[in-house]
């Protein structure tokens, strides 16, 4: 393929032992430092990205912001010696340098959908005085803007050739959502420190571990059969398969010179309302859910309580973002790049969703199969 040809061209001139066909059990010549594989939202994309990079023989150093067990599932994506997971702190630039090491590519996928916190107020940076007492650990601005700025600066100082920053399609400086504003500020901060950085803005991603289709199915249990739809679920979404986004980033780092300083905004092949998505989920799971039109004011009141729980099911940012469209611009209508620039055809949601939504069916996968539960065994 074209990507494999580019990989072979980039391998010319590398030292002995660093040449391959761009597939598993070879060495692509790419040394990648990936940040975000152990954060509460970005770990979703990171596992698919590791699989895509490992499949073509890239060496990847994953910044570990947790314990050693949090990255063990990523090891199987790589051949022996192609993966490392050094520890780092998002507030320690020196630890970021150690993760980057001799990498020529850095990917920042750090993302949190809620502000992490503590039950007991503690002193916060930068001065750690009693005036800084807060229950918030990492705020949206720190996670998506300050950490991104530091990482871009450190990467620039280390002589990194390519910096990829994963943002979101809803990033907007004028958004009423602090999360959306922090994403937009993060993009500007990265470009200030690393002007050649490549920005990737996916729309709402779906996949086995997603917080989109699974959210609807889990809401049936969480809210006792009621599934709230903000403003009747009228907002549009253009869900994109997480594997397609991972493949996009893999294509970008295979030939970064063609995309320096550009921004990708990518979405799936079709647009739906959130109500249509909810109906689609429950048509697959067969859960007898009651879809309830929930005004924004009421939804925020409920979310204001829930978001103080560990790993909240819904937050105030969710309420705001559920009420606005999350779609990508049509090809040729803006200066943004899309899947068509890297020859990727986005995957339809109906092709993937059943493979992981059927587990929510009462009675299991084959509950609708005739004779399966009545003791009848069909022999071939």
Coordinates of C-alpha atoms in Angstrom, one line a residue:
X1 CA 0.0 0.0 0.0
X2 CA 1.0 3.6 -0.2
X3 CA 1.7 3.8 3.5
X4 CA 4.0 0.8 3.3
X5 CA 5.9 2.4 0.4
X6 CA 6.4 5.6 2.4
X7 CA 7.6 3.5 5.4
X8 CA 10.1 1.7 3.2
X9 CA 11.4 5.1 1.8
X10 CA 11.8 6.5 5.3
X11 CA 13.8 3.4 6.3
X12 CA 16.5 4.1 3.7
X13 CA 19.7 5.2 5.5
X14 CA 18.8 3.8 8.9
X15 CA 21.3 1.7 10.8
X16 CA 21.5 -2.0 10.3
X17 CA 18.5 -3.8 11.8
X18 CA 16.1 -1.0 11.4
X19 CA 14.7 -1.9 8.0
X20 CA 11.5 -3.8 7.3
X21 CA 8.4 -4.1 5.2
X22 CA 6.3 -1.9 7.5
X23 CA 4.5 -4.9 9.1
X24 CA 4.7 -6.8 12.3
X25 CA 8.1 -8.4 13.2
X26 CA 9.9 -5.6 11.3
X27 CA 11.1 -2.2 12.4
X28 CA 9.4 0.8 10.7
X29 CA 12.0 3.3 11.8
X30 CA 9.5 5.3 13.8
X31 CA 10.2 5.9 17.4
X32 CA 7.0 7.2 19.0
X33 CA 6.4 8.6 22.5
X34 CA 2.6 8.4 23.3
X35 CA 1.0 10.3 26.2
X36 CA -2.5 9.6 27.3
X37 CA -2.7 5.8 27.5
X38 CA -3.5 5.8 31.2
X39 CA -5.9 8.8 31.5
X40 CA -9.7 8.3 32.0
X41 CA -10.8 9.2 28.5
X42 CA -7.8 9.0 26.1
X43 CA -7.0 5.4 27.1
X44 CA -9.8 4.4 24.7
X45 CA -8.1 5.8 21.7
X46 CA -4.6 4.9 22.9
X47 CA -5.1 1.1 22.9
X48 CA -6.2 1.2 19.2
X49 CA -3.3 3.5 18.4
X50 CA -0.9 1.1 20.0
X51 CA -2.3 -1.7 17.9
X52 CA -1.9 0.3 14.7
X53 CA 1.6 1.3 15.5
X54 CA 2.7 -2.1 16.7
X55 CA 1.3 -3.8 13.6
X56 CA 3.7 -1.9 11.4
X57 CA 6.8 -2.4 13.6
X58 CA 7.1 0.9 15.4
X59 CA 8.9 1.4 18.6
X60 CA 6.6 3.0 21.2
X61 CA 7.3 4.5 24.6
X62 CA 4.0 5.0 26.5
X63 CA 4.0 7.5 29.3
X64 CA 2.6 5.7 32.3
X65 CA 0.7 8.0 34.7
X66 CA -0.4 5.1 37.0
X67 CA 0.9 1.7 38.1
X68 CA 2.7 -0.8 36.0
X69 CA -0.5 -2.9 35.6
X70 CA -2.2 0.0 33.7
X71 CA -0.2 -0.6 30.5
X72 CA 0.1 -4.4 30.5
X73 CA -2.7 -4.8 28.0
X74 CA -0.7 -2.7 25.5
X75 CA 2.4 -4.9 25.6
X76 CA 0.7 -7.6 23.4
X77 CA 0.4 -5.0 20.6
X78 CA 4.2 -5.1 20.0
X79 CA 7.1 -7.5 19.4
X80 CA 9.6 -8.1 22.1
X81 CA 11.7 -5.0 22.7
X82 CA 9.4 -2.6 20.8
X83 CA 7.4 -1.3 23.8
X84 CA 8.3 0.5 27.0
X85 CA 6.2 2.3 29.6
X86 CA 8.3 4.7 31.7
X87 CA 6.6 6.5 34.5
X88 CA 6.0 10.2 34.3
X89 CA 4.0 13.0 36.0
X90 CA 2.1 15.6 33.9
X91 CA 3.5 18.3 36.3
X92 CA 7.1 17.2 35.8
X93 CA 8.8 18.3 32.6
X94 CA 11.9 16.2 33.3
X95 CA 9.9 13.0 33.5
X96 CA 8.3 13.9 30.1
X97 CA 11.8 14.2 28.7
X98 CA 12.7 10.8 29.9
X99 CA 9.6 9.3 28.2
X100 CA 10.4 11.1 24.9
X101 CA 14.0 10.0 25.0
X102 CA 15.3 9.6 21.4
X103 CA 11.8 9.5 19.9
X104 CA 11.3 11.4 16.6
X105 CA 7.5 11.4 17.0
X106 CA 5.4 12.5 20.0
X107 CA 1.6 12.0 20.2
X108 CA -0.4 13.8 22.9
X109 CA -3.7 12.1 23.4
X110 CA -4.2 13.2 27.0
X111 CA -7.9 13.8 27.7
X112 CA -10.2 13.7 30.8
X113 CA -14.0 14.0 30.5
X114 CA -14.3 15.1 34.1
X115 CA -12.0 17.0 36.5
X116 CA -10.4 14.4 38.7
X117 CA -10.4 15.3 42.4
X118 CA -10.0 14.3 46.1
X119 CA -12.6 13.9 48.9
X120 CA -10.5 16.1 51.1
X121 CA -9.3 19.6 49.9
X122 CA -5.5 19.7 49.3
X123 CA -3.1 22.5 48.4
X124 CA -2.7 23.0 44.7
X125 CA 0.1 24.3 42.5
X126 CA 1.7 26.6 41.7
X127 CA 2.2 28.1 45.2
X128 CA 0.7 25.3 47.3
X129 CA -0.6 27.8 49.8
X130 CA -3.7 27.5 52.0
X131 CA -5.4 29.8 49.5
X132 CA -5.1 27.1 46.9
X133 CA -7.1 24.5 48.8
X134 CA -9.3 22.6 46.4
X135 CA -10.8 19.2 45.9
X136 CA -9.9 19.3 42.2
X137 CA -6.8 17.3 41.2
X138 CA -6.4 18.0 37.5
X139 CA -8.7 20.6 36.1
X140 CA -9.7 20.7 32.4
X141 CA -7.4 23.7 31.8
X142 CA -4.4 21.9 33.3
X143 CA -5.0 18.6 31.7
X144 CA -5.8 19.9 28.2
X145 CA -3.9 23.2 28.0
X146 CA -1.0 23.5 30.5
X147 CA 0.1 19.9 30.2
X148 CA -0.2 20.1 26.4
X149 CA 1.9 23.3 26.4
X150 CA 4.6 21.8 28.5
X151 CA 4.7 18.6 26.4
X152 CA 5.0 20.6 23.2
X153 CA 7.8 22.7 24.6
X154 CA 9.7 19.7 25.8
X155 CA 9.3 17.9 22.5
X156 CA 10.5 21.0 20.6
X157 CA 13.6 21.2 22.9
X158 CA 14.3 17.5 22.3
X159 CA 14.4 18.0 18.5
X160 CA 11.3 15.9 17.8
X161 CA 10.4 15.9 14.1
X162 CA 6.6 15.4 14.4
X163 CA 4.1 16.4 17.1
X164 CA 0.5 15.2 16.9
X165 CA -2.0 16.7 19.2
X166 CA -5.4 14.9 19.6
X167 CA -8.2 17.4 20.4
X168 CA -12.0 17.2 19.7
X169 CA -14.4 18.5 17.1
X170 CA -16.3 20.4 19.8
X171 CA -13.2 22.5 20.8
X172 CA -14.5 26.1 20.9
X173 CA -13.2 29.1 22.8
X174 CA -16.7 30.6 23.0
X175 CA -18.4 27.4 24.2
X176 CA -20.3 27.5 27.5
X177 CA -18.6 24.2 28.4
X178 CA -15.3 24.5 30.3
X179 CA -14.2 21.2 28.7
X180 CA -14.7 22.5 25.1
X181 CA -12.9 25.8 25.9
X182 CA -10.0 23.9 27.4
X183 CA -9.6 21.8 24.3
X184 CA -9.5 24.9 22.1
X185 CA -7.0 26.6 24.4
X186 CA -4.9 23.5 24.3
X187 CA -4.6 23.6 20.5
X188 CA -3.5 27.2 20.6
X189 CA -0.9 26.4 23.4
X190 CA 0.5 23.6 21.4
X191 CA 0.8 25.6 18.2
X192 CA 2.6 28.4 20.1
X193 CA 5.3 26.0 21.3
X194 CA 5.4 23.8 18.3
X195 CA 4.1 25.6 15.2
X196 CA 4.5 22.6 12.9
X197 CA 2.2 20.5 15.2
X198 CA -0.5 18.5 13.5
X199 CA -4.0 18.7 15.2
X200 CA -6.5 15.9 15.0
X201 CA -10.1 16.7 15.9
X202 CA -12.3 13.6 15.8
X203 CA -16.1 13.8 16.3
X204 CA -17.7 11.5 18.9
X205 CA -15.8 8.2 18.7
X206 CA -17.5 4.7 19.0
X207 CA -15.9 1.4 19.7
X208 CA -16.0 -1.5 22.2
X209 CA -14.9 0.6 25.1
X210 CA -16.6 3.8 24.1
X211 CA -18.5 6.3 26.2
X212 CA -21.1 6.9 23.5
X213 CA -23.2 3.8 22.6
X214 CA -22.3 2.1 25.9
X215 CA -23.5 5.2 27.7
X216 CA -27.0 4.8 26.4
X217 CA -27.1 1.1 27.3
X218 CA -25.7 1.7 30.8
X219 CA -28.1 4.6 31.3
X220 CA -30.9 2.2 31.2
X221 CA -29.5 0.5 34.4
X222 CA -28.2 3.7 35.9
X223 CA -31.4 5.6 35.8
X224 CA -33.8 2.7 36.4
X225 CA -35.1 2.3 32.9
X226 CA -35.3 6.0 32.1
X227 CA -32.8 7.4 29.6
X228 CA -32.7 11.2 29.6
X229 CA -32.1 13.0 26.3
X230 CA -31.1 16.6 26.6
X231 CA -33.5 18.8 24.6
X232 CA -35.1 15.5 23.3
X233 CA -31.9 14.4 21.7
X234 CA -32.3 16.8 18.8
X235 CA -28.5 17.6 18.4
X236 CA -26.7 16.0 15.6
X237 CA -23.7 13.6 15.9
X238 CA -21.4 12.1 13.3
X239 CA -19.9 9.1 15.1
X240 CA -16.5 8.0 13.9
X241 CA -15.0 4.5 14.5
X242 CA -12.0 4.8 16.9
X243 CA -10.0 2.4 14.7
X244 CA -10.3 4.8 11.8
X245 CA -8.9 7.6 13.9
X246 CA -6.0 5.4 15.0
X247 CA -5.3 4.5 11.4
X248 CA -5.4 8.2 10.5
X249 CA -2.8 9.1 13.1
X250 CA -0.7 6.2 11.9
X251 CA -0.9 7.5 8.4
X252 CA 0.0 11.0 9.6
X253 CA 3.2 9.9 11.4
X254 CA 4.2 7.8 8.4
X255 CA 4.5 10.9 6.3
X256 CA 4.4 14.0 8.6
X257 CA 6.1 16.4 6.2
X258 CA 2.9 16.6 4.1
X259 CA 0.7 17.7 7.0
X260 CA 2.9 20.1 9.0
X261 CA 0.8 22.7 10.8
X262 CA -2.5 21.3 9.4
X263 CA -5.6 20.3 11.3
X264 CA -7.7 17.2 10.6
X265 CA -11.4 17.2 11.5
X266 CA -12.8 13.8 10.9
X267 CA -16.2 12.2 11.4
X268 CA -18.1 9.1 10.3
X269 CA -20.0 8.5 7.0
X270 CA -23.4 9.6 8.3
X271 CA -25.1 12.1 10.7
X272 CA -27.8 11.1 13.3
X273 CA -29.7 12.8 16.1
X274 CA -28.9 11.6 19.6
X275 CA -32.5 10.3 19.8
X276 CA -31.9 8.2 16.7
X277 CA -28.7 6.9 18.3
X278 CA -30.5 5.9 21.5
X279 CA -33.3 4.2 19.5
X280 CA -30.6 2.3 17.5
X281 CA -28.9 1.1 20.7
X282 CA -32.0 -0.2 22.3
X283 CA -33.1 -1.8 19.1
X284 CA -29.9 -3.9 19.4
X285 CA -30.0 -4.5 23.1
X286 CA -33.7 -5.0 23.4
X287 CA -33.8 -3.1 26.7
X288 CA -37.2 -1.7 27.3
X289 CA -35.9 1.8 27.9
X290 CA -38.1 4.9 28.2
X291 CA -36.5 7.8 26.3
X292 CA -37.3 11.0 28.3
X293 CA -37.1 14.5 27.0
X294 CA -34.9 16.3 29.6
X295 CA -34.6 20.1 29.6
X296 CA -31.1 21.4 29.9
X297 CA -31.8 23.1 33.3
X298 CA -33.1 19.8 34.8
X299 CA -30.2 17.8 33.3
X300 CA -27.7 20.2 34.7
X301 CA -29.2 20.0 38.2
X302 CA -29.0 16.2 38.1
X303 CA -25.4 16.2 36.6
X304 CA -24.3 18.7 39.3
X305 CA -24.8 16.0 41.9
X306 CA -23.6 13.0 39.9
X307 CA -20.4 14.6 38.8
X308 CA -19.1 14.5 42.4
X309 CA -19.1 10.7 42.3
X310 CA -16.1 8.7 41.2
X311 CA -16.1 8.3 37.4
X312 CA -19.4 10.2 37.0
X313 CA -21.9 8.8 34.5
X314 CA -22.9 12.3 33.4
X315 CA -21.4 15.8 34.0
X316 CA -22.4 19.4 33.3
X317 CA -20.0 19.4 30.4
X318 CA -21.8 16.3 29.0
X319 CA -25.2 18.1 29.3
X320 CA -23.9 21.1 27.4
X321 CA -22.2 19.1 24.7
X322 CA -25.2 16.8 24.3
X323 CA -27.2 19.9 23.3
X324 CA -24.9 21.0 20.4
X325 CA -24.1 19.4 17.1
X326 CA -20.9 17.4 16.8
X327 CA -20.3 17.0 13.1
X328 CA -17.3 17.4 10.7
X329 CA -17.4 19.9 7.8
X330 CA -18.1 18.4 4.4
X331 CA -15.1 17.6 2.2
X332 CA -14.0 20.7 0.3
X333 CA -16.0 23.2 2.4
X334 CA -13.2 24.3 4.7
X335 CA -9.4 24.4 5.1
X336 CA -9.4 21.4 7.4
X337 CA -8.2 18.0 6.2
X338 CA -10.2 14.8 6.4
X339 CA -10.1 11.1 5.8
X340 CA -10.0 11.6 2.1
X341 CA -6.5 13.1 2.3
X342 CA -5.1 9.8 3.6
X343 CA -7.4 7.4 1.6
X344 CA -9.3 6.1 4.6
X345 CA -13.0 5.2 4.1
X346 CA -14.8 5.8 7.4
X347 CA -16.6 2.7 8.9
X348 CA -20.4 2.8 9.3
X349 CA -21.6 2.5 12.9
X350 CA -24.0 -0.3 12.1
X351 CA -21.1 -2.5 10.9
X352 CA -19.4 -2.5 14.3
X353 CA -22.0 -1.7 17.0
X354 CA -23.7 -5.1 17.3
X355 CA -20.3 -6.8 18.1
X356 CA -20.2 -5.2 21.5
X357 CA -23.8 -4.0 22.2
X358 CA -25.3 -7.5 22.2
X359 CA -23.8 -8.2 25.6
X360 CA -26.5 -5.9 27.1
X361 CA -29.3 -8.3 26.0
X362 CA -31.1 -9.9 28.8
X363 CA -30.4 -13.6 28.4
X364 CA -27.3 -13.2 26.3
X365 CA -26.3 -13.1 22.7
X366 CA -28.6 -15.9 21.4
X367 CA -31.7 -14.9 23.4
X368 CA -33.6 -14.4 20.1
X369 CA -32.5 -17.7 18.5
X370 CA -35.4 -20.1 18.2
X371 CA -35.1 -23.2 20.3
X372 CA -31.9 -22.0 22.1
X373 CA -33.5 -21.6 25.5
X374 CA -36.2 -24.4 25.4
X375 CA -33.8 -27.4 25.6
X376 CA -33.8 -28.1 21.9
X377 CA -30.4 -28.9 20.6
X378 CA -29.9 -28.6 16.9
X379 CA -27.3 -31.0 15.6
X380 CA -25.5 -30.5 12.3

